Coordinates of C-alpha atoms in Angstrom, one line a residue:
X22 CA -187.1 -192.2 -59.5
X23 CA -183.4 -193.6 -58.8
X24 CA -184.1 -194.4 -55.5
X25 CA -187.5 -196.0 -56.4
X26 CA -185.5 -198.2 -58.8
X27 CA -182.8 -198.8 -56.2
X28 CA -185.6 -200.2 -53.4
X29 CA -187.2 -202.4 -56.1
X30 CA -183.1 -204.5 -56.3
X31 CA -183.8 -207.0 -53.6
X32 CA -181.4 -208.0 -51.5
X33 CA -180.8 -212.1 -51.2
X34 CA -177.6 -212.8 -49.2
X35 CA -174.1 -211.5 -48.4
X36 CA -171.5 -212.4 -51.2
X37 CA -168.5 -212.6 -50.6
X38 CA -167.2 -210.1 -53.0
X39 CA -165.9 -206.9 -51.4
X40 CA -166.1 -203.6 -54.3
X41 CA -164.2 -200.1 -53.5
X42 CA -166.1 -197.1 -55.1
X43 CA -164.1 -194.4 -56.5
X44 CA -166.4 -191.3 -58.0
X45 CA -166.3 -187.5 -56.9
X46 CA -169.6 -187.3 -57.9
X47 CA -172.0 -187.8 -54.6
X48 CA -175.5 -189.1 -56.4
X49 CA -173.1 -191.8 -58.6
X50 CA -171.5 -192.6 -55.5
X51 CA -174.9 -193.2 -53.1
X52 CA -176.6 -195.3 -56.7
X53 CA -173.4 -197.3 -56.9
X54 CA -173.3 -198.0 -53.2
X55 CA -176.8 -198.9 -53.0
X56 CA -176.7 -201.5 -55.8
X57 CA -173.3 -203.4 -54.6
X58 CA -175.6 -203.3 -51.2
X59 CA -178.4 -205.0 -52.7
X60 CA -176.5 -207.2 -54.2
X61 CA -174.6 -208.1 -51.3
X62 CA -171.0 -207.1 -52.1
X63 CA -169.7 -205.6 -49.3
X64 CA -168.4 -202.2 -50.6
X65 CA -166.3 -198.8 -49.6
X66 CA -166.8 -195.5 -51.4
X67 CA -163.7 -192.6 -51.9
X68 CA -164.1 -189.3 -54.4
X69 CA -161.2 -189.5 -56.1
X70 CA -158.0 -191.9 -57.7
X71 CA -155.4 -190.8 -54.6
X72 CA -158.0 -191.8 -52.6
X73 CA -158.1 -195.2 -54.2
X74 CA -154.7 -195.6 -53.8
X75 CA -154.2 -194.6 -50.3
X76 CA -157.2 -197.0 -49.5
X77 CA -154.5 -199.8 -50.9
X78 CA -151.3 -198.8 -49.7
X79 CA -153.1 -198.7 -45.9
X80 CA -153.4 -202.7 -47.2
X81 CA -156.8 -202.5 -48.2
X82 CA -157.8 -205.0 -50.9
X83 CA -161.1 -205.2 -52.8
X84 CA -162.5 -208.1 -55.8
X85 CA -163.5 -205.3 -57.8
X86 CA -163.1 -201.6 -58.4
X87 CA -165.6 -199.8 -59.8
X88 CA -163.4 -196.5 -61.4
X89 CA -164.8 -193.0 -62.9
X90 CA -162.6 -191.5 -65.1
X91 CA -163.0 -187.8 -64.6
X92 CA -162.1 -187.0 -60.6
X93 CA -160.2 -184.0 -58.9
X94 CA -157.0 -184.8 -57.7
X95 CA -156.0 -187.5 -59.3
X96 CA -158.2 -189.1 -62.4
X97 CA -158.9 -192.6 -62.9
X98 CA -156.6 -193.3 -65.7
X99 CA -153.8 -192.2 -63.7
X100 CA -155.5 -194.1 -60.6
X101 CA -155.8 -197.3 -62.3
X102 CA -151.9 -197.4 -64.0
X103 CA -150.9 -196.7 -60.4
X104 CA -152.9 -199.4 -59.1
X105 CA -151.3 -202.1 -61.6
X106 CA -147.8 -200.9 -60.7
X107 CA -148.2 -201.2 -57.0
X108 CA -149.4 -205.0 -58.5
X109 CA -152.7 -204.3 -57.2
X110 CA -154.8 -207.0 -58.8
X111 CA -158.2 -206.4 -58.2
X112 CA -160.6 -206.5 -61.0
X113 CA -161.1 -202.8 -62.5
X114 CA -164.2 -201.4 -64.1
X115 CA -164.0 -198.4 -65.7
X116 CA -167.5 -196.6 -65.2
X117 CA -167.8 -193.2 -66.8
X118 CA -170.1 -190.7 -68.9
X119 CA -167.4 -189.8 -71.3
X120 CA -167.0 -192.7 -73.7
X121 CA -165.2 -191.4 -76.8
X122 CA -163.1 -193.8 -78.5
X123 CA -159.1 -192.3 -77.9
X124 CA -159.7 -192.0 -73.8
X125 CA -161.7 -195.3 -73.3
X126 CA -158.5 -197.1 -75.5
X127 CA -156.5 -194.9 -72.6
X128 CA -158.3 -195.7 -69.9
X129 CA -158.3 -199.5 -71.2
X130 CA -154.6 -199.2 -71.5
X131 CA -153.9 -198.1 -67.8
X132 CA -155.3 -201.7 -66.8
X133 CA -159.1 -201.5 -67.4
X134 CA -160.7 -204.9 -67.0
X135 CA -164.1 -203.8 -68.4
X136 CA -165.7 -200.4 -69.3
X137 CA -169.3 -199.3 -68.8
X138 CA -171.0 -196.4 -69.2
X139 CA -173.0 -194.5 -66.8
X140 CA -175.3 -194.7 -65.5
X141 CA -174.5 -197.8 -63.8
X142 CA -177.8 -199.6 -63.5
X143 CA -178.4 -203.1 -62.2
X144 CA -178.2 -204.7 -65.3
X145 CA -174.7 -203.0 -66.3
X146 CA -173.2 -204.0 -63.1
X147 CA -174.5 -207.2 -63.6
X148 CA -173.3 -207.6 -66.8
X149 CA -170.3 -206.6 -65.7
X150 CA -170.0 -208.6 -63.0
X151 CA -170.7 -211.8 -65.6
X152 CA -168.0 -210.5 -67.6
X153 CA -165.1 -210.5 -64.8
X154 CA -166.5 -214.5 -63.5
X155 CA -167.9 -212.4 -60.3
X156 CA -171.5 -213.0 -60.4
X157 CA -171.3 -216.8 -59.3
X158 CA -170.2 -214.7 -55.9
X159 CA -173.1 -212.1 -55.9
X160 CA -176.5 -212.8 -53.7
X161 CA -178.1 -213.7 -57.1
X162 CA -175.8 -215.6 -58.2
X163 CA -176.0 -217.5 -54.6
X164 CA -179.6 -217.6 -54.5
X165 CA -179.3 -219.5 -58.0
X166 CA -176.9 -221.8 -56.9
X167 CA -179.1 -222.7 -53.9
X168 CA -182.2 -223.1 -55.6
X169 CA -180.4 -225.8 -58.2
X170 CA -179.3 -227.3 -55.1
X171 CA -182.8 -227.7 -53.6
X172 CA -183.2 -229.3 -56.6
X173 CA -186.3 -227.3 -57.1
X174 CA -188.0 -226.3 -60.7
X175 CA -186.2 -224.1 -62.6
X176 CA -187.0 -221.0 -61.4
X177 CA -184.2 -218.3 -61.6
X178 CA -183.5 -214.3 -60.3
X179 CA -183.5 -212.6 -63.5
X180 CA -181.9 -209.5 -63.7
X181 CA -183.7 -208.1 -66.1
X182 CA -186.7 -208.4 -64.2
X183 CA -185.7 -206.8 -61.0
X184 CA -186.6 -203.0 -62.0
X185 CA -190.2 -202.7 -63.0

């Protein structure tokens, strides 16, 4: 089923947005990967927050990390504070199945620039990426702005109508 839904995304253009990964869970990670693939954000996957931070103190920079908040190692509340004090300035998105109010306030806290819950699904990520002013920058988002362009009818990729 996931990867039937995954197939169905199709994949426009390359964006120019670049997305690091950090889950410890292998099936979020491959989803994840998969959707910032069809979407054409170019996009590097790690298990954990050290991992996340190593990725940036080896100079690494990404537009957008997507962040689960329950990792071995180090979690991502503790991942993303560390993130903001090395003045890291990518746009974080907390992604995470646990959701109760104190820790998503924590996890907002530790520099959170949106929350979703999982699963992560096209829409969400889409809707996340409207949120954070990315999705002018995704293939969709592209495809749109070519299309008005061409000056052609209105005709626009829909996001809600990309998973039958």
């Amino acid at each position: 089923m996931t990867r039937e839904i995954v197939n169905e995304i199709p994949n426009l253009a390359e964006s120019m947005l670049t997305a690091l990964v950090v889950d410890d869970d292998f099936v979020n990670q491959s989803i994840h990967h998969k959707i910032l693939d069809r979407l054409g954000i170019k996009n590097d996957v790690v298990s954990n927050g050290k991992e996340a931070v190593d990725v940036h103190c080896s100079g690494r920079n990404y537009d957008l990390i997507l962040m689960d908040m329950d990792m071995p190692v180090v979690n991502g509340i503790q991942a993303t504070k560390k993130l903001r004090e090395m003045g890291i300035e990518s746009k974080i998105a907390g992604v995470t199945t646990r959701a109760n109010e104190v820790e998503k306030k924590e996890f907002m806290e530790a520099g959170l620039n949106e929350f979703q819950e999982k699963p992560l699904t096209i829409s969400k990520l889409l809707s996340i990426l409207h949120k954070l002013d990315f999705y002018a920058k995704t293939s969709a988002g592209l495809f749109n702005q070519r299309w008005d362009k061409a000056n052609c009818p209105k005709v626009r990729v829909d996001p809600d109508n990309l998973i039958h």
